[in-house]
Amino acid sequence: MKKIEHIGIAVRDLQKAEKIFSTIFGKNAYKTEEVISESVKTTFFKVGESKIELVAATNTQSPIAKYLDKNREGMHHIAFAVDDIEKEMTRLKKEGIRLLNETPKTGADNQLICFLHPKDTSGVLIELCQGKA
Ligand code: CO
């Protein structure tokens, strides 16, 4: 893995959270994007070399809606950039780490993504990201 690609924050109200984080960072978001396959809407900020993703549910079946039924708003996942997502998925599977999706999915901000099972990662939801060429 190369570096932290972004940190994901689960929010209930995307517009409200966008305002709060615009104030905190002193700049506007660079992108808002709906990921229909995941039933989420995301807003991205760049802070120096780091990216922060705000992620909100678009319906009650969304993984984020289910997460917020049980948890507070806040830190949700850490995404790591990888060169070859399929290779990393194969390697981690061999190490006994379960994947939440068996083939890479298209995520927000031009990334192929895969989530690792938090039960196998000390409770941290980890997302692998490979930038699409
Ligand atoms: Co993410």
GROMACS .gro file of N, CA and C and ligand atoms in nm:
model
  400
    1MET      N    1   0.084  -0.119   0.000
    1MET     CA    2   0.000   0.000   0.000
    1MET      C    3   0.087   0.124   0.000
    2LYS      N    4   0.039   0.227  -0.069
    2LYS     CA    5   0.125   0.342  -0.094
    2LYS      C    6   0.110   0.454   0.009
    3LYS      N    7  -0.013   0.488   0.038
    3LYS     CA    8  -0.038   0.600   0.130
    3LYS      C    9  -0.186   0.602   0.163
    4ILE      N   10  -0.222   0.686   0.259
    4ILE     CA   11  -0.364   0.707   0.285
    4ILE      C   12  -0.420   0.786   0.168
    5GLU      N   13  -0.523   0.733   0.105
    5GLU     CA   14  -0.584   0.800  -0.010
    5GLU      C   15  -0.686   0.903   0.039
    6HIS      N   16  -0.768   0.862   0.136
    6HIS     CA   17  -0.859   0.957   0.201
    6HIS      C   18  -0.910   0.898   0.331
    7ILE      N   19  -0.972   0.984   0.409
    7ILE     CA   20  -1.040   0.941   0.531
    7ILE      C   21  -1.188   0.970   0.511
    8GLY      N   22  -1.272   0.870   0.540
    8GLY     CA   23  -1.416   0.882   0.518
    8GLY      C   24  -1.488   0.913   0.649
    9ILE      N   25  -1.577   1.010   0.643
    9ILE     CA   26  -1.655   1.052   0.759
    9ILE      C   27  -1.803   1.033   0.725
   10ALA      N   28  -1.873   0.956   0.807
   10ALA     CA   29  -2.016   0.931   0.783
   10ALA      C   30  -2.096   1.045   0.844
   11VAL      N   31  -2.186   1.103   0.763
   11VAL     CA   32  -2.268   1.215   0.811
   11VAL      C   33  -2.415   1.190   0.777
   12ARG      N   34  -2.501   1.254   0.855
   12ARG     CA   35  -2.646   1.241   0.828
   12ARG      C   36  -2.692   1.342   0.725
   13ASP      N   37  -2.638   1.463   0.736
   13ASP     CA   38  -2.683   1.572   0.649
   13ASP      C   39  -2.561   1.625   0.575
   14LEU      N   40  -2.552   1.590   0.448
   14LEU     CA   41  -2.430   1.622   0.372
   14LEU      C   42  -2.408   1.773   0.359
   15GLN      N   43  -2.516   1.846   0.333
   15GLN     CA   44  -2.501   1.992   0.316
   15GLN      C   45  -2.453   2.059   0.444
   16LYS      N   46  -2.511   2.015   0.554
   16LYS     CA   47  -2.475   2.072   0.683
   16LYS      C   48  -2.328   2.040   0.714
   17ALA      N   49  -2.289   1.916   0.691
   17ALA     CA   50  -2.151   1.875   0.718
   17ALA      C   51  -2.054   1.947   0.625
   18GLU      N   52  -2.096   1.966   0.500
   18GLU     CA   53  -2.009   2.037   0.405
   18GLU      C   54  -1.980   2.178   0.453
   19LYS      N   55  -2.083   2.243   0.507
   19LYS     CA   56  -2.064   2.379   0.562
   19LYS      C   57  -1.966   2.377   0.678
   20ILE      N   58  -1.985   2.281   0.767
   20ILE     CA   59  -1.899   2.272   0.886
   20ILE      C   60  -1.754   2.251   0.845
   21PHE      N   61  -1.732   2.157   0.752
   21PHE     CA   62  -1.594   2.126   0.715
   21PHE      C   63  -1.534   2.235   0.626
   22SER      N   64  -1.615   2.306   0.550
   22SER     CA   65  -1.563   2.422   0.475
   22SER      C   66  -1.508   2.525   0.572
   23THR      N   67  -1.580   2.543   0.682
   23THR     CA   68  -1.535   2.639   0.784
   23THR      C   69  -1.407   2.589   0.850
   24ILE      N   70  -1.405   2.462   0.886
   24ILE     CA   71  -1.288   2.405   0.954
   24ILE      C   72  -1.164   2.414   0.864
   25PHE      N   73  -1.180   2.376   0.738
   25PHE     CA   74  -1.064   2.371   0.648
   25PHE      C   75  -1.034   2.507   0.586
   26GLY      N   76  -1.128   2.600   0.592
   26GLY     CA   77  -1.108   2.731   0.530
   26GLY      C   78  -1.108   2.725   0.378
   27LYS      N   79  -1.177   2.626   0.323
   27LYS     CA   80  -1.190   2.615   0.177
   27LYS      C   81  -1.311   2.531   0.141
   28ASN      N   82  -1.351   2.543   0.015
   28ASN     CA   83  -1.468   2.469  -0.029
   28ASN      C   84  -1.431   2.328  -0.073
   29ALA      N   85  -1.531   2.243  -0.077
   29ALA     CA   86  -1.515   2.108  -0.131
   29ALA      C   87  -1.483   2.118  -0.280
   30TYR      N   88  -1.411   2.020  -0.333
   30TYR     CA   89  -1.382   2.024  -0.477
   30TYR      C   90  -1.476   1.937  -0.558
   31LYS      N   91  -1.556   1.857  -0.490
   31LYS     CA   92  -1.642   1.768  -0.567
   31LYS      C   93  -1.752   1.711  -0.480
   32THR      N   94  -1.872   1.701  -0.536
   32THR     CA   95  -1.980   1.623  -0.475
   32THR      C   96  -2.027   1.525  -0.580
   33GLU      N   97  -2.042   1.401  -0.539
   33GLU     CA   98  -2.072   1.296  -0.636
   33GLU      C   99  -2.161   1.192  -0.572
   34GLU      N  100  -2.263   1.151  -0.647
   34GLU     CA  101  -2.348   1.042  -0.600
   34GLU      C  102  -2.296   0.910  -0.656
   35VAL      N  103  -2.286   0.810  -0.569
   35VAL     CA  104  -2.249   0.676  -0.616
   35VAL      C  105  -2.374   0.590  -0.602
   36ILE      N  106  -2.442   0.574  -0.714
   36ILE     CA  107  -2.574   0.511  -0.711
   36ILE      C  108  -2.565   0.366  -0.663
   37SER      N  109  -2.460   0.294  -0.709
   37SER     CA  110  -2.445   0.153  -0.671
   37SER      C  111  -2.429   0.136  -0.520
   38GLU      N  112  -2.377   0.239  -0.450
   38GLU     CA  113  -2.356   0.230  -0.306
   38GLU      C  114  -2.464   0.302  -0.226
   39SER      N  115  -2.556   0.366  -0.298
   39SER     CA  116  -2.659   0.447  -0.231
   39SER      C  117  -2.599   0.551  -0.137
   40VAL      N  118  -2.498   0.619  -0.188
   40VAL     CA  119  -2.436   0.726  -0.109
   40VAL      C  120  -2.413   0.850  -0.195
   41LYS      N  121  -2.403   0.962  -0.126
   41LYS     CA  122  -2.360   1.086  -0.188
   41LYS      C  123  -2.235   1.130  -0.112
   42THR      N  124  -2.134   1.170  -0.186
   42THR     CA  125  -2.007   1.202  -0.123
   42THR      C  126  -1.962   1.344  -0.158
   43THR      N  127  -1.892   1.405  -0.066
   43THR     CA  128  -1.832   1.536  -0.091
   43THR      C  129  -1.686   1.528  -0.049
   44PHE      N  130  -1.598   1.577  -0.137
   44PHE     CA  131  -1.454   1.564  -0.112
   44PHE      C  132  -1.389   1.700  -0.089
   45PHE      N  133  -1.299   1.700   0.008
   45PHE     CA  134  -1.213   1.815   0.035
   45PHE      C  135  -1.068   1.774   0.017
   46LYS      N  136  -0.987   1.867  -0.027
   46LYS     CA  137  -0.842   1.848  -0.026
   46LYS      C  138  -0.784   1.935   0.084
   47VAL      N  139  -0.704   1.874   0.168
   47VAL     CA  140  -0.635   1.948   0.274
   47VAL      C  141  -0.487   1.916   0.257
   48GLY      N  142  -0.414   2.007   0.198
   48GLY     CA  143  -0.276   1.975   0.163
   48GLY      C  144  -0.277   1.857   0.068
   49GLU      N  145  -0.201   1.753   0.103
   49GLU     CA  146  -0.198   1.635   0.017
   49GLU      C  147  -0.303   1.533   0.056
   50SER      N  148  -0.382   1.565   0.158
   50SER     CA  149  -0.479   1.468   0.208
   50SER      C  150  -0.620   1.498   0.156
   51LYS      N  151  -0.697   1.391   0.148
   51LYS     CA  152  -0.836   1.405   0.106
   51LYS      C  153  -0.928   1.359   0.219
   52ILE      N  154  -1.036   1.432   0.235
   52ILE     CA  155  -1.139   1.394   0.332
   52ILE      C  156  -1.269   1.374   0.253
   53GLU      N  157  -1.333   1.262   0.278
   53GLU     CA  158  -1.459   1.230   0.210
   53GLU      C  159  -1.573   1.234   0.312
   54LEU      N  160  -1.671   1.317   0.286
   54LEU     CA  161  -1.794   1.312   0.366
   54LEU      C  162  -1.889   1.221   0.292
   55VAL      N  163  -1.952   1.130   0.363
   55VAL     CA  164  -2.038   1.034   0.295
   55VAL      C  165  -2.172   1.021   0.367
   56ALA      N  166  -2.278   1.039   0.290
   56ALA     CA  167  -2.414   1.035   0.344
   56ALA      C  168  -2.496   0.933   0.265
   57ALA      N  169  -2.595   0.876   0.331
   57ALA     CA  170  -2.684   0.779   0.266
   57ALA      C  171  -2.784   0.849   0.175
   58THR      N  172  -2.821   0.784   0.065
   58THR     CA  173  -2.927   0.839  -0.020
   58THR      C  174  -3.058   0.762  -0.003
   59ASN      N  175  -3.053   0.649   0.065
   59ASN     CA  176  -3.178   0.578   0.100
   59ASN      C  177  -3.153   0.489   0.222
   60THR      N  178  -3.259   0.429   0.274
   60THR     CA  179  -3.247   0.356   0.400
   60THR      C  180  -3.172   0.224   0.384
   61GLN      N  181  -3.155   0.177   0.260
   61GLN     CA  182  -3.081   0.052   0.236
   61GLN      C  183  -2.931   0.075   0.224
   62SER      N  184  -2.891   0.200   0.224
   62SER     CA  185  -2.750   0.234   0.209
   62SER      C  186  -2.668   0.179   0.326
   63PRO      N  187  -2.546   0.130   0.299
   63PRO     CA  188  -2.459   0.087   0.410
   63PRO      C  189  -2.436   0.199   0.511
   64ILE      N  190  -2.438   0.323   0.464
   64ILE     CA  191  -2.418   0.436   0.557
   64ILE      C  192  -2.541   0.456   0.646
   65ALA      N  193  -2.659   0.436   0.590
   65ALA     CA  194  -2.782   0.445   0.672
   65ALA      C  195  -2.778   0.339   0.781
   66LYS      N  196  -2.736   0.217   0.743
   66LYS     CA  197  -2.730   0.108   0.840
   66LYS      C  198  -2.624   0.137   0.946
   67TYR      N  199  -2.513   0.194   0.902
   67TYR     CA  200  -2.406   0.230   0.996
   67TYR      C  201  -2.457   0.333   1.097
   68LEU      N  202  -2.528   0.435   1.047
   68LEU     CA  203  -2.573   0.544   1.134
   68LEU      C  204  -2.692   0.504   1.222
   69ASP      N  205  -2.755   0.390   1.191
   69ASP     CA  206  -2.856   0.336   1.282
   69ASP      C  207  -2.791   0.291   1.412
   70LYS      N  208  -2.667   0.246   1.401
   70LYS     CA  209  -2.599   0.187   1.518
   70LYS      C  210  -2.490   0.276   1.576
   71ASN      N  211  -2.443   0.371   1.496
   71ASN     CA  212  -2.327   0.451   1.538
   71ASN      C  213  -2.356   0.599   1.522
   72ARG      N  214  -2.272   0.678   1.588
   72ARG     CA  215  -2.280   0.822   1.569
   72ARG      C  216  -2.215   0.861   1.438
   73GLU      N  217  -2.242   0.985   1.397
   73GLU     CA  218  -2.168   1.042   1.285
   73GLU      C  219  -2.021   1.047   1.324
   74GLY      N  220  -1.935   1.040   1.225
   74GLY     CA  221  -1.793   1.055   1.255
   74GLY      C  222  -1.708   0.968   1.166
   75MET      N  223  -1.586   0.944   1.210
   75MET     CA  224  -1.489   0.864   1.135
   75MET      C  225  -1.549   0.731   1.094
   76HIS      N  226  -1.544   0.700   0.969
   76HIS     CA  227  -1.609   0.578   0.918
   76HIS      C  228  -1.509   0.482   0.856
   77HIS      N  229  -1.420   0.532   0.770
   77HIS     CA  230  -1.321   0.442   0.710
   77HIS      C  231  -1.193   0.515   0.675
   78ILE      N  232  -1.087   0.436   0.657
   78ILE     CA  233  -0.960   0.488   0.607
   78ILE      C  234  -0.934   0.418   0.474
   79ALA      N  235  -0.906   0.497   0.372
   79ALA     CA  236  -0.880   0.441   0.239
   79ALA      C  237  -0.730   0.450   0.209
   80PHE      N  238  -0.677   0.340   0.157
   80PHE     CA  239  -0.536   0.335   0.120
   80PHE      C  240  -0.523   0.318  -0.032
   81ALA      N  241  -0.431   0.394  -0.088
   81ALA     CA  242  -0.405   0.384  -0.232
   81ALA      C  243  -0.318   0.261  -0.258
   82VAL      N  244  -0.354   0.187  -0.361
   82VAL     CA  245  -0.274   0.072  -0.404
   82VAL      C  246  -0.252   0.083  -0.556
   83ASP      N  247  -0.143   0.021  -0.603
   83ASP     CA  248  -0.114   0.024  -0.747
   83ASP      C  249  -0.202  -0.075  -0.822
   84ASP      N  250  -0.221  -0.192  -0.762
   84ASP     CA  251  -0.291  -0.300  -0.832
   84ASP      C  252  -0.391  -0.361  -0.734
   85ILE      N  253  -0.516  -0.318  -0.743
   85ILE     CA  254  -0.614  -0.357  -0.641
   85ILE      C  255  -0.641  -0.507  -0.642
   86GLU      N  256  -0.644  -0.568  -0.761
   86GLU     CA  257  -0.673  -0.712  -0.766
   86GLU      C  258  -0.562  -0.793  -0.700
   87LYS      N  259  -0.439  -0.748  -0.721
   87LYS     CA  260  -0.324  -0.814  -0.660
   87LYS      C  261  -0.331  -0.802  -0.507
   88GLU      N  262  -0.364  -0.684  -0.457
   88GLU     CA  263  -0.375  -0.662  -0.312
   88GLU      C  264  -0.490  -0.745  -0.254
   89MET      N  265  -0.602  -0.751  -0.327
   89MET     CA  266  -0.716  -0.830  -0.280
   89MET      C  267  -0.678  -0.977  -0.269
   90THR      N  268  -0.607  -1.027  -0.368
   90THR     CA  269  -0.563  -1.167  -0.367
   90THR      C  270  -0.467  -1.191  -0.251
   91ARG      N  271  -0.373  -1.100  -0.232
   91ARG     CA  272  -0.274  -1.114  -0.126
   91ARG      C  273  -0.343  -1.115   0.012
   92LEU      N  274  -0.435  -1.022   0.034
   92LEU     CA  275  -0.499  -1.010   0.165
   92LEU      C  276  -0.591  -1.129   0.192
   93LYS      N  277  -0.657  -1.176   0.088
   93LYS     CA  278  -0.743  -1.293   0.102
   93LYS      C  279  -0.661  -1.414   0.145
   94LYS      N  280  -0.544  -1.429   0.085
   94LYS     CA  281  -0.454  -1.539   0.123
   94LYS      C  282  -0.410  -1.527   0.267
   95GLU      N  283  -0.403  -1.403   0.318
   95GLU     CA  284  -0.364  -1.380   0.458
   95GLU      C  285  -0.483  -1.401   0.553
   96GLY      N  286  -0.599  -1.436   0.498
   96GLY     CA  287  -0.714  -1.465   0.581
   96GLY      C  288  -0.802  -1.345   0.612
   97ILE      N  289  -0.781  -1.236   0.541
   97ILE     CA  290  -0.864  -1.117   0.562
   97ILE      C  291  -0.980  -1.120   0.464
   98ARG      N  292  -1.101  -1.114   0.518
   98ARG     CA  293  -1.219  -1.120   0.432
   98ARG      C  294  -1.242  -0.986   0.361
   99LEU      N  295  -1.291  -0.998   0.239
   99LEU     CA  296  -1.321  -0.879   0.159
   99LEU      C  297  -1.472  -0.859   0.159
  100LEU      N  298  -1.517  -0.737   0.159
  100LEU     CA  299  -1.662  -0.712   0.154
  100LEU      C  300  -1.715  -0.718   0.012
  101ASN      N  301  -1.626  -0.706  -0.086
  101ASN     CA  302  -1.666  -0.733  -0.224
  101ASN      C  303  -1.556  -0.812  -0.293
  102GLU      N  304  -1.597  -0.912  -0.368
  102GLU     CA  305  -1.501  -1.007  -0.426
  102GLU      C  306  -1.437  -0.956  -0.555
  103THR      N  307  -1.500  -0.858  -0.618
  103THR     CA  308  -1.439  -0.794  -0.734
  103THR      C  309  -1.437  -0.644  -0.707
  104PRO      N  310  -1.340  -0.572  -0.764
  104PRO     CA  311  -1.333  -0.428  -0.739
  104PRO      C  312  -1.460  -0.358  -0.787
  105LYS      N  313  -1.504  -0.260  -0.709
  105LYS     CA  314  -1.622  -0.183  -0.746
  105LYS      C  315  -1.579  -0.042  -0.786
  106THR      N  316  -1.666   0.025  -0.861
  106THR     CA  317  -1.637   0.164  -0.894
  106THR      C  318  -1.686   0.252  -0.780
  107GLY      N  319  -1.593   0.325  -0.719
  107GLY     CA  320  -1.629   0.414  -0.609
  107GLY      C  321  -1.630   0.558  -0.656
  108ALA      N  322  -1.636   0.649  -0.561
  108ALA     CA  323  -1.638   0.791  -0.593
  108ALA      C  324  -1.499   0.837  -0.635
  109ASP      N  325  -1.494   0.950  -0.702
  109ASP     CA  326  -1.369   1.019  -0.737
  109ASP      C  327  -1.275   0.931  -0.821
  110ASN      N  328  -1.331   0.861  -0.917
  110ASN     CA  329  -1.251   0.784  -1.015
  110ASN      C  330  -1.162   0.678  -0.953
  111GLN      N  331  -1.218   0.600  -0.863
  111GLN     CA  332  -1.138   0.496  -0.799
  111GLN      C  333  -1.206   0.360  -0.813
  112LEU      N  334  -1.124   0.258  -0.829
  112LEU     CA  335  -1.172   0.121  -0.810
  112LEU      C  336  -1.151   0.091  -0.663
  113ILE      N  337  -1.251   0.032  -0.599
  113ILE     CA  338  -1.242   0.017  -0.454
  113ILE      C  339  -1.278  -0.124  -0.408
  114CYS      N  340  -1.230  -0.154  -0.287
  114CYS     CA  341  -1.270  -0.277  -0.218
  114CYS      C  342  -1.259  -0.250  -0.069
  115PHE      N  343  -1.362  -0.291   0.005
  115PHE     CA  344  -1.358  -0.277   0.151
  115PHE      C  345  -1.316  -0.410   0.214
  116LEU      N  346  -1.239  -0.400   0.323
  116LEU     CA  347  -1.198  -0.519   0.399
  116LEU      C  348  -1.292  -0.534   0.518
  117HIS      N  349  -1.314  -0.659   0.559
  117HIS     CA  350  -1.406  -0.685   0.669
  117HIS      C  351  -1.349  -0.632   0.801
  118PRO      N  352  -1.422  -0.540   0.867
  118PRO     CA  353  -1.366  -0.479   0.990
  118PRO      C  354  -1.339  -0.580   1.102
  119LYS      N  355  -1.404  -0.695   1.095
  119LYS     CA  356  -1.377  -0.797   1.198
  119LYS      C  357  -1.237  -0.855   1.182
  120ASP      N  358  -1.179  -0.838   1.064
  120ASP     CA  359  -1.044  -0.891   1.039
  120ASP      C  360  -0.937  -0.782   1.042
  121THR      N  361  -0.978  -0.658   1.077
  121THR     CA  362  -0.883  -0.546   1.070
  121THR      C  363  -0.885  -0.462   1.198
  122SER      N  364  -0.897  -0.530   1.312
  122SER     CA  365  -0.902  -0.460   1.442
  122SER      C  366  -1.013  -0.355   1.447
  123GLY      N  367  -1.120  -0.381   1.375
  123GLY     CA  368  -1.236  -0.292   1.385
  123GLY      C  369  -1.230  -0.169   1.296
  124VAL      N  370  -1.122  -0.156   1.219
  124VAL     CA  371  -1.110  -0.039   1.131
  124VAL      C  372  -1.163  -0.077   0.993
  125LEU      N  373  -1.258   0.000   0.943
  125LEU     CA  374  -1.305  -0.026   0.807
  125LEU      C  375  -1.202   0.031   0.710
  126ILE      N  376  -1.139  -0.058   0.635
  126ILE     CA  377  -1.033  -0.019   0.541
  126ILE      C  378  -1.085  -0.033   0.399
  127GLU      N  379  -1.058   0.070   0.321
  127GLU     CA  380  -1.095   0.072   0.180
  127GLU      C  381  -0.966   0.073   0.099
  128LEU      N  382  -0.957  -0.014   0.001
  128LEU     CA  383  -0.846  -0.009  -0.094
  128LEU      C  384  -0.892   0.074  -0.214
  129CYS      N  385  -0.803   0.155  -0.267
  129CYS     CA  386  -0.836   0.241  -0.382
  129CYS      C  387  -0.728   0.233  -0.487
  130GLN      N  388  -0.771   0.208  -0.608
  130GLN     CA  389  -0.679   0.219  -0.721
  130GLN      C  390  -0.736   0.323  -0.815
  131GLY      N  391  -0.660   0.427  -0.837
  131GLY     CA  392  -0.705   0.534  -0.926
  131GLY      C  393  -0.725   0.479  -1.066
  132LYS      N  394  -0.837   0.518  -1.129
  132LYS     CA  395  -0.862   0.474  -1.266
  132LYS      C  396  -0.781   0.560  -1.361
  133ALA      N  397  -0.721   0.495  -1.458
  133ALA     CA  398  -0.636   0.569  -1.553
  133ALA      C  399  -0.722   0.661  -1.638
  134CO      CO  400  -1.403   0.621   0.081
   0.00000   0.00000   0.00000
